[in-house]
Short mmCIF file of C-alpha atoms and ligand atoms in Angstrom, two decimals:
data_model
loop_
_atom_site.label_atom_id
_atom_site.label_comp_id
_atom_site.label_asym_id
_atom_site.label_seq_id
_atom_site.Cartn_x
_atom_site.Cartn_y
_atom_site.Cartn_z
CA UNK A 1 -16.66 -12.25 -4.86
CA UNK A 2 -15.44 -15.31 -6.79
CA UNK A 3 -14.16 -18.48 -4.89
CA UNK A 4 -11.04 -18.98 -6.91
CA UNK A 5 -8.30 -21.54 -6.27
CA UNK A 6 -5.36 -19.91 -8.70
CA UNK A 7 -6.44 -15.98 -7.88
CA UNK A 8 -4.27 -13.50 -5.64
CA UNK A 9 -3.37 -15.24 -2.66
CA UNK A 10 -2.73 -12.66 -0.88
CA UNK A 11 -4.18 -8.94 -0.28
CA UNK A 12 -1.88 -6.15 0.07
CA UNK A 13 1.88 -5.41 -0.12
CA UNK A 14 4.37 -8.04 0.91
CA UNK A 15 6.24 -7.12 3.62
CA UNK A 16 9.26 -9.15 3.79
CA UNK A 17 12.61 -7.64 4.00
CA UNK A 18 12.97 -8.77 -0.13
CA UNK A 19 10.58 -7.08 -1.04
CA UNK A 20 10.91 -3.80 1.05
CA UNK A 21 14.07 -4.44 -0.64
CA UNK A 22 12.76 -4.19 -3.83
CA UNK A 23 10.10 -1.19 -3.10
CA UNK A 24 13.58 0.97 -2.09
CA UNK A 25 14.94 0.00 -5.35
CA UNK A 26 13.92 3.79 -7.51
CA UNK A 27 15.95 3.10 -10.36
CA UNK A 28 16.88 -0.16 -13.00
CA UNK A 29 17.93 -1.17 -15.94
CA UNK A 30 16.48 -3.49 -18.38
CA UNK A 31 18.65 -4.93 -20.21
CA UNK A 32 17.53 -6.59 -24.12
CA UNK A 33 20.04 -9.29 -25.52
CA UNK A 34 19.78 -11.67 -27.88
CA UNK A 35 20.05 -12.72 -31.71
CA UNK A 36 18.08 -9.72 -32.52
CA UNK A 37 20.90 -7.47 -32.13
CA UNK A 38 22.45 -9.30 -34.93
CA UNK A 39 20.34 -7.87 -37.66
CA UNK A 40 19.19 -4.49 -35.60
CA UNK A 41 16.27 -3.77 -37.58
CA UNK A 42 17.48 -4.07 -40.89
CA UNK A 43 17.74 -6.83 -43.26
CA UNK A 44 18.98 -7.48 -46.63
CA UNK A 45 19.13 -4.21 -46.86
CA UNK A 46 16.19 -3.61 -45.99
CA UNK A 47 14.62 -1.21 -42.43
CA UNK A 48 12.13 -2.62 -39.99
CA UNK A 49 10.12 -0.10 -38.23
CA UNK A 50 8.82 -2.45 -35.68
CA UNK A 51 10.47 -3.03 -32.22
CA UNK A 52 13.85 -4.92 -33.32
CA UNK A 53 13.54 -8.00 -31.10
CA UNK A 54 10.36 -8.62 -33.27
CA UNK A 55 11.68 -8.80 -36.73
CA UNK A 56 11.55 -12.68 -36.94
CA UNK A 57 7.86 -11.72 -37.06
CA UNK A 58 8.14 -9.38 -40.16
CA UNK A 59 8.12 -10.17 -43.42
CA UNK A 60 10.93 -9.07 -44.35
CA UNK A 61 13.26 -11.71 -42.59
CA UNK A 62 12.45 -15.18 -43.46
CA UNK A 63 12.30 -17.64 -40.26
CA UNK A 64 14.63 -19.74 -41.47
CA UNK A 65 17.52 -17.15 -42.25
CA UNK A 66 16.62 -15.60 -38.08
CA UNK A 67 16.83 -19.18 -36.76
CA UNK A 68 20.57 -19.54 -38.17
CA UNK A 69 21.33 -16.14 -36.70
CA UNK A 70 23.23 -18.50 -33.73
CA UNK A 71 25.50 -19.46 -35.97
CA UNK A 72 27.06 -15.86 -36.00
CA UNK A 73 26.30 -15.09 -32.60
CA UNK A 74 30.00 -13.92 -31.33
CA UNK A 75 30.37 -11.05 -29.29
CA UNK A 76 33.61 -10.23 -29.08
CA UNK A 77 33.11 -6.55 -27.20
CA UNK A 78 30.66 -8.49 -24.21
CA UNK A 79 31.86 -7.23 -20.95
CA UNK A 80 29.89 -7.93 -18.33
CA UNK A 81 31.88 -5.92 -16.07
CA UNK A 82 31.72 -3.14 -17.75
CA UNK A 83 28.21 -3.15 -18.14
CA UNK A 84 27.79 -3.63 -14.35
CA UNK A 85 30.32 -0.61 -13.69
CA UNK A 86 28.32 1.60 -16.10
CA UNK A 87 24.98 0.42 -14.09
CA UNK A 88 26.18 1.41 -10.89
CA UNK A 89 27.44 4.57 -12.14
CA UNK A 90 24.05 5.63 -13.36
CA UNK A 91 22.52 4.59 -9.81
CA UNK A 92 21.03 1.43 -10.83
CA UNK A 93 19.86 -0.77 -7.61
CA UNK A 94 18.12 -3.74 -9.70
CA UNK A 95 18.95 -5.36 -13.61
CA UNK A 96 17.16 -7.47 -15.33
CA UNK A 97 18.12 -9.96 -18.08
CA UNK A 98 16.59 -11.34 -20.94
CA UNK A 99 17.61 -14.96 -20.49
CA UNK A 100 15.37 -15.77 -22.80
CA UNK A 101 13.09 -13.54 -25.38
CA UNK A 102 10.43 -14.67 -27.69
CA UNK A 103 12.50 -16.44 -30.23
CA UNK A 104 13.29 -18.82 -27.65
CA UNK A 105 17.21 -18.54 -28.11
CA UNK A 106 18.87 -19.06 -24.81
CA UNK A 107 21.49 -16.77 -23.32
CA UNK A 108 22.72 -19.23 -21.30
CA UNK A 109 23.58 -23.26 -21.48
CA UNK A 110 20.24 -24.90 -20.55
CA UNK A 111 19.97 -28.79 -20.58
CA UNK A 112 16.25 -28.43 -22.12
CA UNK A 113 17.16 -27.26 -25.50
CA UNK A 114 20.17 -26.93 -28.24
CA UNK A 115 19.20 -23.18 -29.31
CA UNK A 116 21.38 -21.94 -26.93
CA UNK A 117 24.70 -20.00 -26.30
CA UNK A 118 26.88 -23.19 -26.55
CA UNK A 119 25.99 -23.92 -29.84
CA UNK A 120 27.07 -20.34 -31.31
CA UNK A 121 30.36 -19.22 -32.01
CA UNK A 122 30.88 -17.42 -29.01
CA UNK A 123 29.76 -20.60 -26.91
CA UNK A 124 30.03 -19.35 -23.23
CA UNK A 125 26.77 -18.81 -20.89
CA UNK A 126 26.25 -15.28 -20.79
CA UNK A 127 23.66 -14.71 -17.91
CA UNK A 128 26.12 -16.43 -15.47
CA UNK A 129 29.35 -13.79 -15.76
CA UNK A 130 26.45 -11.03 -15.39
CA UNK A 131 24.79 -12.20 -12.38
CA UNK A 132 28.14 -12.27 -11.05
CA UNK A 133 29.29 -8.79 -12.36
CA UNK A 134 26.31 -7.06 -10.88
CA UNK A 135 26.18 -8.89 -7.96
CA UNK A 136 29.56 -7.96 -7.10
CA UNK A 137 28.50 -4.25 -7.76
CA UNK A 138 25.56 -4.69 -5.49
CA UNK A 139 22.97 -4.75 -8.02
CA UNK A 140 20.36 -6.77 -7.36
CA UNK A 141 19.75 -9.03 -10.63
CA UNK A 142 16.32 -10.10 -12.07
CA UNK A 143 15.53 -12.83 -14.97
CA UNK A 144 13.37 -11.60 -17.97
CA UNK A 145 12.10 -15.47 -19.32
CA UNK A 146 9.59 -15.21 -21.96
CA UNK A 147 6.76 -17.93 -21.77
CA UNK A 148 5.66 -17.76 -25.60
CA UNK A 149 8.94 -19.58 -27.24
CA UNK A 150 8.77 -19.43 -31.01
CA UNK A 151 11.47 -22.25 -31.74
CA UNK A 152 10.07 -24.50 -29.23
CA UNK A 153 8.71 -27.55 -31.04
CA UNK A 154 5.50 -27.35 -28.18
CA UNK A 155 4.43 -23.95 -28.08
CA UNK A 156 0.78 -23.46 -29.25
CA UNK A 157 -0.60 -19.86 -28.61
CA UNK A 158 -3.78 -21.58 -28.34
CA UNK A 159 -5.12 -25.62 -27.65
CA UNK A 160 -7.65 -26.81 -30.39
CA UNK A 161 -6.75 -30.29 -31.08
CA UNK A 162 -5.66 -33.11 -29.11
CA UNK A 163 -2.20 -32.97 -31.10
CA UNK A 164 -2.10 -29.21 -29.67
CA UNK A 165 -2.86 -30.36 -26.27
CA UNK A 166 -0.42 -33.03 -25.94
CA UNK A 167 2.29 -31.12 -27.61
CA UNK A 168 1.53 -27.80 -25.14
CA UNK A 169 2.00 -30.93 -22.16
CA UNK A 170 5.64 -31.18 -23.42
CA UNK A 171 6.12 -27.48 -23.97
CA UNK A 172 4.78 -26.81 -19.86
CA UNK A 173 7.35 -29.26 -19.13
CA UNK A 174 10.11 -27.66 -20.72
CA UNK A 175 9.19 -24.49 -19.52
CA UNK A 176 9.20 -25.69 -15.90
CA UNK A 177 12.28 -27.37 -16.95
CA UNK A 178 14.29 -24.43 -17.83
CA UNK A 179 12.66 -21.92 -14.90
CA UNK A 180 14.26 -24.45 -12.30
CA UNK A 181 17.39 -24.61 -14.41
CA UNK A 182 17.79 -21.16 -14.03
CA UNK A 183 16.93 -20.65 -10.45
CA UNK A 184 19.28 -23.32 -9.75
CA UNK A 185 21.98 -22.25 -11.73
CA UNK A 186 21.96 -18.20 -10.84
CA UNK A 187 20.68 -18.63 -7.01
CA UNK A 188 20.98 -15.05 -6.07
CA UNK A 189 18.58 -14.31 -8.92
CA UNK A 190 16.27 -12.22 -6.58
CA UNK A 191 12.78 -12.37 -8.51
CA UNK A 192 11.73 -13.52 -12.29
CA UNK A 193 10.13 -10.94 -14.81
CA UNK A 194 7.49 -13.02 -17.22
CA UNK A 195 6.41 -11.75 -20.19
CA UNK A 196 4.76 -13.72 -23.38
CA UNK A 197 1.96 -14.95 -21.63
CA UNK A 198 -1.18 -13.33 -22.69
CA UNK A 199 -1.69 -16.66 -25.30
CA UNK A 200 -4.87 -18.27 -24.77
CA UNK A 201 -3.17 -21.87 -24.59
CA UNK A 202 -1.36 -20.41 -21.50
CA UNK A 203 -4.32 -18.90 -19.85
CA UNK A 204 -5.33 -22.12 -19.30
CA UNK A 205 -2.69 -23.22 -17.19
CA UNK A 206 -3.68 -21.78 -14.19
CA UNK A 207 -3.31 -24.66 -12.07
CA UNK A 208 0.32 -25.45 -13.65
CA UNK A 209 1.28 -21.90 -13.26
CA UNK A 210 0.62 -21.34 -9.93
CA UNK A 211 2.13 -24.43 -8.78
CA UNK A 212 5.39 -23.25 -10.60
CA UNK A 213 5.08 -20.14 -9.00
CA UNK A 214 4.98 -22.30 -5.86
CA UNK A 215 7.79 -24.66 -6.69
CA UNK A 216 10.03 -21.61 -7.51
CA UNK A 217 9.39 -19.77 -4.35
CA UNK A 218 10.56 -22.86 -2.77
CA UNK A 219 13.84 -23.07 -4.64
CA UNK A 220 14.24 -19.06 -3.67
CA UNK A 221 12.34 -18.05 -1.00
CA UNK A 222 11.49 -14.69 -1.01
CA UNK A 223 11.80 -14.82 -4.81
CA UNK A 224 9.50 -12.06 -6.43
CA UNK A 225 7.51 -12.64 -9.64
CA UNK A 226 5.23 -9.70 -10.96
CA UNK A 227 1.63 -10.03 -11.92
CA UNK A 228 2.47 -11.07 -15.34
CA UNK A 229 3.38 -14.62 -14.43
CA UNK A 230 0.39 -16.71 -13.94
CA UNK A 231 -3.52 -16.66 -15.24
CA UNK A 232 -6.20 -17.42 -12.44
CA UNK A 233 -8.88 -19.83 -12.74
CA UNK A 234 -10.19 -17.49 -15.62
CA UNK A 235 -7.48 -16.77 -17.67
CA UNK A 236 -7.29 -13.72 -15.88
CA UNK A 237 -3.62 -11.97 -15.42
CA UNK A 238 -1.82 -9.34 -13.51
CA UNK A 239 -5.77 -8.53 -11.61
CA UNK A 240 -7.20 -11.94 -10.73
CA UNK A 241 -11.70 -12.42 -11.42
CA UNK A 242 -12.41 -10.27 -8.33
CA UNK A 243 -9.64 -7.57 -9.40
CA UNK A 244 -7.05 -8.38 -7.03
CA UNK A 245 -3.57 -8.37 -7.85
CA UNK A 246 -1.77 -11.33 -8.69
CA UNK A 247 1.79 -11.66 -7.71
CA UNK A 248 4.20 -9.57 -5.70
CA UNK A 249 4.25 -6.32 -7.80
CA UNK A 250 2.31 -5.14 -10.76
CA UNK A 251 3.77 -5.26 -14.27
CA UNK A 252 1.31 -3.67 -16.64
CA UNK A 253 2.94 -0.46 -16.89
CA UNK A 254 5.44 -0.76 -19.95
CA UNK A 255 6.58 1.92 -21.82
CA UNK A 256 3.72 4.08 -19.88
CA UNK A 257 3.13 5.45 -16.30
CA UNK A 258 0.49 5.87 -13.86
CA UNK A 259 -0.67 10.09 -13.87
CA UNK A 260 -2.24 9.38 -10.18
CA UNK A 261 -1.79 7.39 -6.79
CA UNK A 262 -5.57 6.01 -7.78
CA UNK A 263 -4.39 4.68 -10.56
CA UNK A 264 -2.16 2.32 -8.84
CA UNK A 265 -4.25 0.82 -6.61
CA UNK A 266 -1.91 1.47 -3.72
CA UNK A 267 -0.23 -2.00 -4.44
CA UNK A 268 3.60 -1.95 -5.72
CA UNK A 269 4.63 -1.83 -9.24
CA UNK A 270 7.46 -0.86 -11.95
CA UNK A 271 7.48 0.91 -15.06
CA UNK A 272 10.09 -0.58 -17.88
CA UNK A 273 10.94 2.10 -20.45
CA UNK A 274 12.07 2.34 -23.61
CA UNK A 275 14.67 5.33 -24.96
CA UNK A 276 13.08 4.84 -28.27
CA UNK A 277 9.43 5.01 -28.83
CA UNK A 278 9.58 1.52 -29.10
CA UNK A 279 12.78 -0.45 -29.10
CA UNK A 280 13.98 -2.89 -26.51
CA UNK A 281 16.31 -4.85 -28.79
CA UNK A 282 19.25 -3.13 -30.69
CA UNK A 283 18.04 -1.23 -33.73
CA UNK A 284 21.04 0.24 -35.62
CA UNK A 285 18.84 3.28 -36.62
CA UNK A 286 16.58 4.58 -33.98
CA UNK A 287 14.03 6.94 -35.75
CA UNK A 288 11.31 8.96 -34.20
CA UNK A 289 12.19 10.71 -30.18
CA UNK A 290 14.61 9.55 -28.79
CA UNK A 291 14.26 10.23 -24.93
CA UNK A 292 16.76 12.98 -23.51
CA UNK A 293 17.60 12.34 -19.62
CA UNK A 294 15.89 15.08 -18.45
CA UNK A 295 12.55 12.99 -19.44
CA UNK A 296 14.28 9.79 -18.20
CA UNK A 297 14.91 11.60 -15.10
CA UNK A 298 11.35 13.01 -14.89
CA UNK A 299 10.08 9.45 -15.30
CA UNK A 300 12.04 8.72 -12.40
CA UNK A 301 10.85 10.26 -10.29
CA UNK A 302 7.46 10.22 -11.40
CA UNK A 303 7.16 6.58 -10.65
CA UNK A 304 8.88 7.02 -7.29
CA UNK A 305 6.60 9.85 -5.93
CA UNK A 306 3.98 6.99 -7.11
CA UNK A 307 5.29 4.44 -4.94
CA UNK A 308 6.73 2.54 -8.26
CA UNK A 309 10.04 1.79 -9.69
CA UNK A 310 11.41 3.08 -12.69
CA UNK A 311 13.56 0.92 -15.21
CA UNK A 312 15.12 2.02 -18.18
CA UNK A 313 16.10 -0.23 -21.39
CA UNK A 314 19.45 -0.73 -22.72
CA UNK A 315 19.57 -2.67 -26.21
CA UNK A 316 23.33 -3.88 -26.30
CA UNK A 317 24.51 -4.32 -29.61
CA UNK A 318 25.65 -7.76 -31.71
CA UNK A 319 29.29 -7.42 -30.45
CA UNK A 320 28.18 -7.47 -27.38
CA UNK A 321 28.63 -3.13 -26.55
CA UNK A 322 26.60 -0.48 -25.24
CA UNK A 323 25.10 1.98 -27.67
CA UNK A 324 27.25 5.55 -27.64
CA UNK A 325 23.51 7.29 -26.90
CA UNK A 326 22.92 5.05 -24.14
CA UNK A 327 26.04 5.26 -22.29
CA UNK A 328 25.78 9.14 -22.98
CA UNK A 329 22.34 8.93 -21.04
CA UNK A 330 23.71 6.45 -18.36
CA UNK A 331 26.15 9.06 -17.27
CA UNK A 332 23.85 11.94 -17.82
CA UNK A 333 21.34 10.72 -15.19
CA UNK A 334 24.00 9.36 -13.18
CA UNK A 335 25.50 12.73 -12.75
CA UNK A 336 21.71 13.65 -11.20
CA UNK A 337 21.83 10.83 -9.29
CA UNK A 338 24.66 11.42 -7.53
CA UNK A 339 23.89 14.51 -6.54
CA UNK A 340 20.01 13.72 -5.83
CA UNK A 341 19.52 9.89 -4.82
CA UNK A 342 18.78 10.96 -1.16
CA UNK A 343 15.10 12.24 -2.67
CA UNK A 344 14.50 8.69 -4.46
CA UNK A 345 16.09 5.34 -3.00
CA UNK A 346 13.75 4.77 -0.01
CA UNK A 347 11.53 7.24 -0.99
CA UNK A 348 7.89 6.97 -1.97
CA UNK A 349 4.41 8.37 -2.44
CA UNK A 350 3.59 11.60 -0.33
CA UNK A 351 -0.36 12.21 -0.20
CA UNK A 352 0.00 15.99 -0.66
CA UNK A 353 -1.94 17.67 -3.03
CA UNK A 354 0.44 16.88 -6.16
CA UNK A 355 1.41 20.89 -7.64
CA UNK A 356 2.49 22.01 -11.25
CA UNK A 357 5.96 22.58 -10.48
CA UNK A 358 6.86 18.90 -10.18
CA UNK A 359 7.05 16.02 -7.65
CA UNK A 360 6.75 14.99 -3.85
CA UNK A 361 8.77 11.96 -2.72
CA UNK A 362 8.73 11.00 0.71
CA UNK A 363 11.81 8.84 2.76
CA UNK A 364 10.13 5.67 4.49
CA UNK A 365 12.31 5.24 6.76
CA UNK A 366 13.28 9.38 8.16
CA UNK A 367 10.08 11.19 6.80
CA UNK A 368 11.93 13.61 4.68
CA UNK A 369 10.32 15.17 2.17
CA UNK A 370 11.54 16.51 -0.73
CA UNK A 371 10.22 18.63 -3.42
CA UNK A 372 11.90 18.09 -6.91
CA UNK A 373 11.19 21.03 -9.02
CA UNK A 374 11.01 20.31 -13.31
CA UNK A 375 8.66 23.05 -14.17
CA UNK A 376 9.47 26.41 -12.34
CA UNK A 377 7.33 29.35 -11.74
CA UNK A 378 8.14 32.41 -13.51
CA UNK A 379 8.11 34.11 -10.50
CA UNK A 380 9.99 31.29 -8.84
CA UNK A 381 6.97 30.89 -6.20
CA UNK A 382 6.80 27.14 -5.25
CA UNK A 383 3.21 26.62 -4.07
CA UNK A 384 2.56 24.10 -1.23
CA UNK A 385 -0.40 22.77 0.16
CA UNK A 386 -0.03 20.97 3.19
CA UNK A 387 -2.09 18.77 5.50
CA UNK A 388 -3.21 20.18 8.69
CA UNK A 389 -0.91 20.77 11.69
CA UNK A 390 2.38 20.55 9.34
CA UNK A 391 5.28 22.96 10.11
CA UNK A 392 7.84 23.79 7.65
CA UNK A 393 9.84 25.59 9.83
CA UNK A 394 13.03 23.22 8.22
CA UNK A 395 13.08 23.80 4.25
CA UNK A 396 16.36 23.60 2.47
CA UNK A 397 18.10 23.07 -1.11
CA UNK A 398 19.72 19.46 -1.64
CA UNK A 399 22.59 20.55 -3.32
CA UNK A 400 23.35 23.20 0.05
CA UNK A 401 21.72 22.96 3.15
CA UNK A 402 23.08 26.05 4.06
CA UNK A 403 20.44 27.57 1.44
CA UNK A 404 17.34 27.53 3.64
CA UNK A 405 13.61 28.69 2.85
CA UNK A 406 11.22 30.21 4.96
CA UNK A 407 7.95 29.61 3.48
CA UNK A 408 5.12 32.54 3.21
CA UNK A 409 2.13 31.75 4.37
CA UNK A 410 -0.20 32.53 1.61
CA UNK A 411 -3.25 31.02 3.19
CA UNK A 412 -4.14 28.20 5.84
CA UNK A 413 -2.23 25.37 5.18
CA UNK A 414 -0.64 27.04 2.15
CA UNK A 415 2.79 28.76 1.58
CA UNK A 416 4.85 29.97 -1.33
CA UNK A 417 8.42 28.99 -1.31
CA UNK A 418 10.52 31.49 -3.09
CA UNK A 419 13.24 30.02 -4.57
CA UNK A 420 15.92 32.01 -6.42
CA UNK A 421 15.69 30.53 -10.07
CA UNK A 422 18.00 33.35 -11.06
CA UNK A 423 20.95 31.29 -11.68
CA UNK A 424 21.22 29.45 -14.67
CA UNK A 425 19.72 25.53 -13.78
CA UNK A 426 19.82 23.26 -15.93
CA UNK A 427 18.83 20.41 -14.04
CA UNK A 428 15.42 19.66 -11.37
CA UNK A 429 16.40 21.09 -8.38
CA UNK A 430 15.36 19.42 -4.89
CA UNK A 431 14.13 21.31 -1.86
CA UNK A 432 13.76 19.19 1.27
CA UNK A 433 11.22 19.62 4.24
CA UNK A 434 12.59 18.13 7.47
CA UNK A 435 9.31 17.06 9.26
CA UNK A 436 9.65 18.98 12.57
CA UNK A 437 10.16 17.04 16.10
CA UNK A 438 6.83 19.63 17.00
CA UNK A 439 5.20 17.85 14.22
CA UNK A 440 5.76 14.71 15.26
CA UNK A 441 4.61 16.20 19.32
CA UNK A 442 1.44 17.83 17.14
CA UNK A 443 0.46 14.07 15.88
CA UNK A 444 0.58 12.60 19.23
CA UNK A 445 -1.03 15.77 21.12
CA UNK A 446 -3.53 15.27 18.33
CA UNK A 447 -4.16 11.96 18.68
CA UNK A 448 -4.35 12.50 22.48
CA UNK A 449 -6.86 15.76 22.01
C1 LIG B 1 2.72 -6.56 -28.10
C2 LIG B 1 4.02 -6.75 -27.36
C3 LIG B 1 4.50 -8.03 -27.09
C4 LIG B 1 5.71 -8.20 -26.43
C5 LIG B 1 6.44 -7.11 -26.02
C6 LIG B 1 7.74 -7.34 -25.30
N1 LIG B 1 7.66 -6.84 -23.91
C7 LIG B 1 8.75 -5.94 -23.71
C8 LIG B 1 9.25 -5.93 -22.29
C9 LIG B 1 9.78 -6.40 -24.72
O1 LIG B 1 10.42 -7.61 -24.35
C10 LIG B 1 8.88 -6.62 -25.94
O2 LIG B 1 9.49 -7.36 -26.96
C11 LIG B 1 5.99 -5.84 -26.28
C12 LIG B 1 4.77 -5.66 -26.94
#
């Protein structure tokens, strides 16, 4: 392998308390703020079909007429609080916050530049009264900061002349600049989420990156940072030149999810989803599917029988509210959350054989297993495969544990459960399997035979 001085310094999961914190998480939200809810896709009258936090870069909107878009930034309907309420309601453990997005306007009063919240209408910080909101809620709060910054004066998406170079020295600066703002302004900011940095002038920066990576861990120790954050001594990102992962989780897995445990290379990662096709900012007129819970929900738990996270967008709009189809879907999979979030905080991967009918997740900490059911049999026979030497002598329904199953044994190692889909269900049920204490007696006498 490759001698590298800026590749993955470190093999395998962490396994700190913050981030077993963060592996526990199951669900987030994402949250997409900025100027670009202002216009919401459309512009003098005119629709933009790309992703609505974009449409500086269309046509269509001059950059001029977007850069003066802070000078009717005034949300009058922003309440943090709420928003934090609504979070917790829909079983949200982790948020995270786009202090700043592409266009480089800041949510929140930063020293480093005058494109920020205090020179808009509305002129408060807005990142501040939501770290505090969530934090009070017990939602753990994470800051989106996008590297490529379109109104910085510095920013070069790639270095070709000594002009480029020395103005890219200023633009590293500011960026640092603003990162330790931040950290020191919102100090129970639990990790950073990085995006804009596949730019050729920043996979150069390997050596400035990862000694900002450094400098921030110092500030928060613990702090996590995904492997979108910093290039290694190739311009590599998120795998370093020998293909190991760089940072604390990995972040490649936007608006798409892994179909296998192979596929994510047994290290931690996230998914970040939009309800759209592809929206993150507010778009007044979402065409195309528009994601219904029960996929949300399927995505869910998808990523958490994959040992991943799952975090769902939310574009709030220019006045500062939550869309009426996202709060509808915010209580929808709240109401299955409430009833089901024993199958996916603390859960994880299981390595049985993965069957038709839907999902394994597994509890770290008690060993539970639970079996949540989207696609059921006809004949309402579960199939299970199971590893050698497991019992299922203890197989209930979530919503009842009086409702118990007693699994046929179809073949070795393989049962039917027979589960009553007779009443109407409109939701995935859950089935748990206690792991036996003979099981646990059956490990040991196995290890000791
Ligand atoms: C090609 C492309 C660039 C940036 C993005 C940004 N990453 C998401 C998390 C959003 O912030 C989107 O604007 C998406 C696609």
């Amino acid at each position: 392998s490759l001698t590298l001085k800026h590749g993955a310094h470190r093999l395998g999961k962490r396994t700190d308390p913050m981030m077993e914190r963060w592996r526990n998480y199951g669900l987030g939200q994402f949250i997409h703020w900025g100027l670009y809810a202002i216009p919401g896709g459309h512009w003098n009258g005119a629709y933009y079909g790309g992703a609505a936090e974009w449409i500086r870069a269309w046509k269509g909107m001059p950059n001029e007429q977007y850069d003066n878009l802070y000078k009717e930034f005034d949300p009058a309907e922003f309440d943090p609080k709420a928003w934090a309420e609504q979070a917790k309601d829909m079983g949200a453990k982790y948020m995270i916050i786009t202090t700043k997005h592409h266009d480089g306007f800041c949510l929140w009063p930063s020293e480093f530049t005058d494109y920020d919240v205090t020179n808009t209408p509305y002129g408060n910080d807005i990142i501040g009264p939501l770290v505090e909101a969530y934090d009070a809620v017990g939602i753990d709060v994470y800051l989106y900061f996008s590297v490529m910054d379109w109104n910085h004066p510095g920013y070069r998406s790639k270095l070709e002349t000594i002009n480029d170079k020395e103005a890219y020295e200023e633009f590293k600066e500011f960026t640092r600049n603003q990162l330790l703002e931040l950290l020191e302004r919102y100090p129970t900011t639990k990790g950073l989420w990085f995006d804009g940095t596949w730019d050729a002038a920043w996979k150069e920066q390997a050596d400035f990156a990862d000694n900002l990576a450094t400098e921030m861990r110092e500030m928060i120790p613990g702090l996590i940072i995904g492997s979108r954050f910093r290039p290694d001594d190739y311009g590599n990102r998120h795998f370093d030149s020998n293909g190991d992962l760089m940072g604390d989780y990995e972040q490649g897995w936007e608006r798409k999810l892994p179909e296998t445990y192979e596929e994510t290379k047994g290290n931690d990662w996230d998914c970040v989803m939009t309800v759209p096709e592809n929206q993150w900012g507010y778009h007044s007129d979402w065409r195309g599917h528009v994601k219904t819970s029960y996929e949300l929900i399927e995505m869910l738990v998808k990523s958490v029988s994959l040992d991943g996270n799952f975090v769902m967008n939310f574009g709030p709009n220019g006045q500062g509210e939550i869309r009426q189809e996202e709060t509808q879907l915010a209580k929808e999979i709240g109401e299955w959350m409430d009833k089901n979030n024993e199958a996916i905080y603390g859960c994880g991967y299981l390595d049985w054989e993965k069957q038709d009918w839907g999902y394994y997740t597994k509890d770290r900490q008690t060993g539970k297993i639970y079996m949540i059911v989207f696609n059921r049999p006809l004949n309402g026979a579960l199939k299970i495969k199971t590893p050698d030497k497991v019992s299922l002598d203890k197989v209930y329904s979530l919503k009842d544990s009086s409702q118990s199953f007693v699994p046929e044994e179809i073949h070795k190692n393989e049962f039917f459960i027979h589960y009553p889909f007779s009443e109407h269900i409109d939701s995935p049920i859950v089935i748990v399997i206690e792991p036996s204490s003979n099981e646990i007696d059956q490990n040991n006498s196995y290890q000791k035979a």
